[in-house]
Structures are given as structure tokens and as C-alpha cells.
């Protein structure tokens, strides 16, 4: 069978899968939400922008005759992942999520778990600290209730609006980062506390390792729930699944 894949992207995993798919001569499209100004160039055609909810995605799957969906979005993109589960069920298109395991606490880590962004905001209701806030520019407004802190913000693109807290420093960088660089960064800005999503994977882990080595506390935002679905943890696992579902992958 000749496949026509839809790869829901915006992550390192999605790019890695798209590269592997292109190498095998598979056809498909990589989809971005349009959150970053210059998404990484993909080896397959790309489309940018929301589908228009579940109904919009069902219509897209049918119009484009998509044979398989690979949801390689970020673990915090729960809305998109939930929509993919519902739309694929309605359109009868097989779905595989390509995910990464969450980070787990190791010796020396000082994590406080919170369930979501609101929980992190609540945990920051304390006297002024120097905070490395690694949550992405879309979520900055939520931190307005705690303007007493200094915030070190590392973002892929500069924020469109000034953050709603006066004392901050913005670094624009896409990563990946190293533990040594992040340690030096935290020392330079005299960071007391790190706020991070439990993204998993290696690209964003440097700040967690750096916090551990400096003995700094981390407010760790746990992952949002997504509906049950088939999950793979590597590109090879997704390829095996495609092969078993009858897709011609060559030799
Ligand atoms: N959340 C994070 O921390 C994070 C971190 C790194 C990268 N990303 C990437 O950034 C993108 C947006 O993440 P999010 O957390 O804002 O998503 P989200 O809250 O789950 O999704 C909100 C809406 O954005 C659209 N959307 C999201 N991902 C899309 C994609 N890959 N292609 C087309 N439309 C998409 C969908 O709109 P419609 O309902 O109109 O279809 C979706 O309902 C994703 O591609 C994700 O992989 C997110």
C-alpha cells in the first residue's frame, strides 16, 4: 500500500520521523500550529495552522486521503492530541502517537510537582525570587499574579507583547542546550528556582540537570492527560507499525 501520512509536528521527534519517512520515500505532510515564526525546514511538504477542531481535522483527513496519522506533537499539546484521537476514530484513519517518556526524579533533584500552569502560578505565591521560567511564550500571561519575582525567560521567538511582570530578561534561543551552559546561565542570573514543564526527552533536560547540580528547587508541571491511544517511543517503532499495517517501506 502507498501511504499518505499526516505528521502532527512541532517537535524534534516529528522532524526526526519526517526525515526517516522521506529517506524511505514515503509521502506525507508535516503539520505545524504556526506558533513559532520560523519552523524547522522539513524534508516533506508542510502545512501551517489549525484544522478547525475535530470536524476540521476529519474533513482534512478525508479531503487529503490521509492513510495514517502520526501524532508527534509535544506532550503538552493535549488539545491537538485529543482532537487527533477523536478525528481519526470518526474518519477511520489509523493513529499512532510518537511520544517521549516523562522525566523522573533522581537523587539530588528537589522537585515540587504541580498539575498544570495554574498550579505553578499558585506555587510562586511567595516572596521575591529569581526564577527561570521555561514554559514558552504562550503561557507567560498566566504569571501576572506574581510580578514580585525576577524572571529569566528563554524563548524560541521574542515575546509579541511585554510579559506582565516588570523584572525579566529574555533570551531568544532554540536549543538544544547543555548542562554546563545552563548551569553557567543560572549562576550568571543568580537563579533561585526553576519552573519547567515535564517535557521529557533530551533537548530540554539540560536545565533540570543544571538545577540538580546547583541544588536548586524545580517546580515541575506534570503532563496533561490525553485520551487512550496507540503510542510508540521511537521512529523505528512507528516504521514497524506502518510496515505491519501494509505500507510498502522498501527494503
Ligand atoms: N505546548 C508546548 O509546551 C509545546 C512545546 C513545544 C512545541 N509545541 C508544539 O507547538 C504546537 C502547538 O502546541 P499547543 O500546546 O499550543 O497545542 P494545543 O493547545 O494542543 O492545540 C491548540 C490548537 O492548535 C492547533 N494545533 C496544535 N498543534 C497543531 C499542529 N501540529 N498542526 C496543526 N494545528 C495544530 C489545533 O487547532 P485546531 O483545533 O484549529 O485544529 C489545536 O486545537 C504543536 O505543534 C506542539 O507540538 C508545544
JSON list of C-alpha atoms and ligand atoms in Angstrom, two decimals, residues 6-11 14 30-36 47-54 56-57 71-83 100 135-136 138-139 197 199, ligand 1:
[
{"chain": "A", "resi": 6, "resn": "UNK", "atom": "CA", "xyz": [-0.12, 13.27, 8.21]},
{"chain": "A", "resi": 7, "resn": "UNK", "atom": "CA", "xyz": [2.58, 14.04, 10.78]},
{"chain": "A", "resi": 8, "resn": "UNK", "atom": "CA", "xyz": [1.42, 16.38, 13.53]},
{"chain": "A", "resi": 9, "resn": "UNK", "atom": "CA", "xyz": [4.65, 18.17, 14.32]},
{"chain": "A", "resi": 10, "resn": "UNK", "atom": "CA", "xyz": [6.36, 20.96, 16.19]},
{"chain": "A", "resi": 11, "resn": "UNK", "atom": "CA", "xyz": [8.88, 18.75, 17.99]},
{"chain": "A", "resi": 14, "resn": "UNK", "atom": "CA", "xyz": [8.37, 14.90, 14.48]},
{"chain": "A", "resi": 30, "resn": "UNK", "atom": "CA", "xyz": [4.09, 17.71, 8.31]},
{"chain": "A", "resi": 31, "resn": "UNK", "atom": "CA", "xyz": [1.62, 19.97, 10.11]},
{"chain": "A", "resi": 32, "resn": "UNK", "atom": "CA", "xyz": [2.53, 22.92, 12.36]},
{"chain": "A", "resi": 33, "resn": "UNK", "atom": "CA", "xyz": [0.22, 25.01, 14.50]},
{"chain": "A", "resi": 34, "resn": "UNK", "atom": "CA", "xyz": [2.06, 28.17, 13.45]},
{"chain": "A", "resi": 35, "resn": "UNK", "atom": "CA", "xyz": [3.28, 29.10, 16.92]},
{"chain": "A", "resi": 36, "resn": "UNK", "atom": "CA", "xyz": [6.92, 29.74, 16.01]},
{"chain": "A", "resi": 47, "resn": "UNK", "atom": "CA", "xyz": [1.20, 22.94, 6.13]},
{"chain": "A", "resi": 48, "resn": "UNK", "atom": "CA", "xyz": [0.75, 25.56, 8.83]},
{"chain": "A", "resi": 49, "resn": "UNK", "atom": "CA", "xyz": [-2.28, 26.42, 11.00]},
{"chain": "A", "resi": 50, "resn": "UNK", "atom": "CA", "xyz": [-5.09, 24.75, 12.92]},
{"chain": "A", "resi": 51, "resn": "UNK", "atom": "CA", "xyz": [-7.54, 22.41, 11.17]},
{"chain": "A", "resi": 52, "resn": "UNK", "atom": "CA", "xyz": [-10.62, 23.89, 12.83]},
{"chain": "A", "resi": 53, "resn": "UNK", "atom": "CA", "xyz": [-11.23, 21.44, 15.67]},
{"chain": "A", "resi": 54, "resn": "UNK", "atom": "CA", "xyz": [-12.24, 17.80, 15.35]},
{"chain": "A", "resi": 56, "resn": "UNK", "atom": "CA", "xyz": [-11.99, 20.36, 10.56]},
{"chain": "A", "resi": 57, "resn": "UNK", "atom": "CA", "xyz": [-9.47, 17.59, 11.02]},
{"chain": "A", "resi": 71, "resn": "UNK", "atom": "CA", "xyz": [0.83, 12.49, 16.32]},
{"chain": "A", "resi": 72, "resn": "UNK", "atom": "CA", "xyz": [4.33, 13.65, 17.21]},
{"chain": "A", "resi": 73, "resn": "UNK", "atom": "CA", "xyz": [3.21, 16.83, 18.95]},
{"chain": "A", "resi": 74, "resn": "UNK", "atom": "CA", "xyz": [4.63, 17.98, 22.28]},
{"chain": "A", "resi": 75, "resn": "UNK", "atom": "CA", "xyz": [3.26, 16.16, 25.36]},
{"chain": "A", "resi": 76, "resn": "UNK", "atom": "CA", "xyz": [1.66, 19.45, 26.45]},
{"chain": "A", "resi": 77, "resn": "UNK", "atom": "CA", "xyz": [-0.24, 19.85, 23.17]},
{"chain": "A", "resi": 78, "resn": "UNK", "atom": "CA", "xyz": [-3.19, 17.99, 24.70]},
{"chain": "A", "resi": 79, "resn": "UNK", "atom": "CA", "xyz": [-5.89, 19.74, 22.71]},
{"chain": "A", "resi": 80, "resn": "UNK", "atom": "CA", "xyz": [-4.36, 18.69, 19.40]},
{"chain": "A", "resi": 81, "resn": "UNK", "atom": "CA", "xyz": [-3.72, 15.15, 20.62]},
{"chain": "A", "resi": 82, "resn": "UNK", "atom": "CA", "xyz": [-7.29, 14.78, 21.88]},
{"chain": "A", "resi": 83, "resn": "UNK", "atom": "CA", "xyz": [-8.63, 16.09, 18.57]},
{"chain": "A", "resi": 100, "resn": "UNK", "atom": "CA", "xyz": [8.75, 10.60, 24.87]},
{"chain": "A", "resi": 135, "resn": "UNK", "atom": "CA", "xyz": [7.18, 27.44, 29.84]},
{"chain": "A", "resi": 136, "resn": "UNK", "atom": "CA", "xyz": [7.06, 29.06, 26.39]},
{"chain": "A", "resi": 138, "resn": "UNK", "atom": "CA", "xyz": [2.08, 31.45, 25.05]},
{"chain": "A", "resi": 139, "resn": "UNK", "atom": "CA", "xyz": [1.83, 30.88, 28.80]},
{"chain": "A", "resi": 197, "resn": "UNK", "atom": "CA", "xyz": [7.04, 21.55, 32.09]},
{"chain": "A", "resi": 199, "resn": "UNK", "atom": "CA", "xyz": [8.52, 17.73, 28.59]},
{"chain": "B", "resi": 1, "resn": "LIG", "atom": "N1", "xyz": [2.72, 23.05, 24.47]},
{"chain": "B", "resi": 1, "resn": "LIG", "atom": "C1", "xyz": [4.04, 23.08, 24.50]},
{"chain": "B", "resi": 1, "resn": "LIG", "atom": "O1", "xyz": [4.66, 23.21, 25.56]},
{"chain": "B", "resi": 1, "resn": "LIG", "atom": "C2", "xyz": [4.82, 22.91, 23.23]},
{"chain": "B", "resi": 1, "resn": "LIG", "atom": "C3", "xyz": [6.22, 22.87, 23.31]},
{"chain": "B", "resi": 1, "resn": "LIG", "atom": "C4", "xyz": [6.97, 22.69, 22.13]},
{"chain": "B", "resi": 1, "resn": "LIG", "atom": "C5", "xyz": [6.32, 22.56, 20.92]},
{"chain": "B", "resi": 1, "resn": "LIG", "atom": "N2", "xyz": [4.95, 22.60, 20.88]},
{"chain": "B", "resi": 1, "resn": "LIG", "atom": "C6", "xyz": [4.29, 22.45, 19.57]},
{"chain": "B", "resi": 1, "resn": "LIG", "atom": "O2", "xyz": [3.56, 23.63, 19.33]},
{"chain": "B", "resi": 1, "resn": "LIG", "atom": "C7", "xyz": [2.34, 23.33, 18.66]},
{"chain": "B", "resi": 1, "resn": "LIG", "atom": "C8", "xyz": [1.17, 23.90, 19.43]},
{"chain": "B", "resi": 1, "resn": "LIG", "atom": "O3", "xyz": [1.16, 23.38, 20.74]},
{"chain": "B", "resi": 1, "resn": "LIG", "atom": "P1", "xyz": [-0.02, 23.76, 21.76]},
{"chain": "B", "resi": 1, "resn": "LIG", "atom": "O4", "xyz": [0.33, 23.22, 23.08]},
{"chain": "B", "resi": 1, "resn": "LIG", "atom": "O5", "xyz": [-0.36, 25.20, 21.59]},
{"chain": "B", "resi": 1, "resn": "LIG", "atom": "O6", "xyz": [-1.21, 22.88, 21.13]},
{"chain": "B", "resi": 1, "resn": "LIG", "atom": "P2", "xyz": [-2.68, 22.59, 21.68]},
{"chain": "B", "resi": 1, "resn": "LIG", "atom": "O7", "xyz": [-3.01, 23.55, 22.78]},
{"chain": "B", "resi": 1, "resn": "LIG", "atom": "O8", "xyz": [-2.84, 21.16, 21.94]},
{"chain": "B", "resi": 1, "resn": "LIG", "atom": "O9", "xyz": [-3.54, 22.92, 20.39]},
{"chain": "B", "resi": 1, "resn": "LIG", "atom": "C9", "xyz": [-4.38, 24.05, 20.24]},
{"chain": "B", "resi": 1, "resn": "LIG", "atom": "C10", "xyz": [-4.82, 24.09, 18.79]},
{"chain": "B", "resi": 1, "resn": "LIG", "atom": "O10", "xyz": [-3.71, 24.45, 17.95]},
{"chain": "B", "resi": 1, "resn": "LIG", "atom": "C11", "xyz": [-3.79, 23.74, 16.71]},
{"chain": "B", "resi": 1, "resn": "LIG", "atom": "N3", "xyz": [-2.63, 22.84, 16.60]},
{"chain": "B", "resi": 1, "resn": "LIG", "atom": "C12", "xyz": [-1.80, 22.39, 17.60]},
{"chain": "B", "resi": 1, "resn": "LIG", "atom": "N4", "xyz": [-0.82, 21.64, 17.09]},
{"chain": "B", "resi": 1, "resn": "LIG", "atom": "C13", "xyz": [-1.01, 21.63, 15.74]},
{"chain": "B", "resi": 1, "resn": "LIG", "atom": "C14", "xyz": [-0.30, 21.04, 14.67]},
{"chain": "B", "resi": 1, "resn": "LIG", "atom": "N5", "xyz": [0.83, 20.32, 14.86]},
{"chain": "B", "resi": 1, "resn": "LIG", "atom": "N6", "xyz": [-0.80, 21.23, 13.41]},
{"chain": "B", "resi": 1, "resn": "LIG", "atom": "C15", "xyz": [-1.92, 21.97, 13.20]},
{"chain": "B", "resi": 1, "resn": "LIG", "atom": "N7", "xyz": [-2.62, 22.56, 14.18]},
{"chain": "B", "resi": 1, "resn": "LIG", "atom": "C16", "xyz": [-2.16, 22.40, 15.43]},
{"chain": "B", "resi": 1, "resn": "LIG", "atom": "C17", "xyz": [-5.10, 22.98, 16.75]},
{"chain": "B", "resi": 1, "resn": "LIG", "atom": "O11", "xyz": [-6.07, 23.86, 16.24]},
{"chain": "B", "resi": 1, "resn": "LIG", "atom": "P3", "xyz": [-7.42, 23.35, 15.54]},
{"chain": "B", "resi": 1, "resn": "LIG", "atom": "O12", "xyz": [-8.31, 22.88, 16.66]},
{"chain": "B", "resi": 1, "resn": "LIG", "atom": "O13", "xyz": [-7.92, 24.53, 14.81]},
{"chain": "B", "resi": 1, "resn": "LIG", "atom": "O14", "xyz": [-7.05, 22.21, 14.63]},
{"chain": "B", "resi": 1, "resn": "LIG", "atom": "C18", "xyz": [-5.31, 22.78, 18.24]},
{"chain": "B", "resi": 1, "resn": "LIG", "atom": "O15", "xyz": [-6.65, 22.52, 18.61]},
{"chain": "B", "resi": 1, "resn": "LIG", "atom": "C19", "xyz": [2.29, 21.82, 18.49]},
{"chain": "B", "resi": 1, "resn": "LIG", "atom": "O16", "xyz": [2.71, 21.55, 17.17]},
{"chain": "B", "resi": 1, "resn": "LIG", "atom": "C20", "xyz": [3.29, 21.31, 19.51]},
{"chain": "B", "resi": 1, "resn": "LIG", "atom": "O17", "xyz": [3.91, 20.11, 19.08]},
{"chain": "B", "resi": 1, "resn": "LIG", "atom": "C21", "xyz": [4.19, 22.77, 22.01]}
]
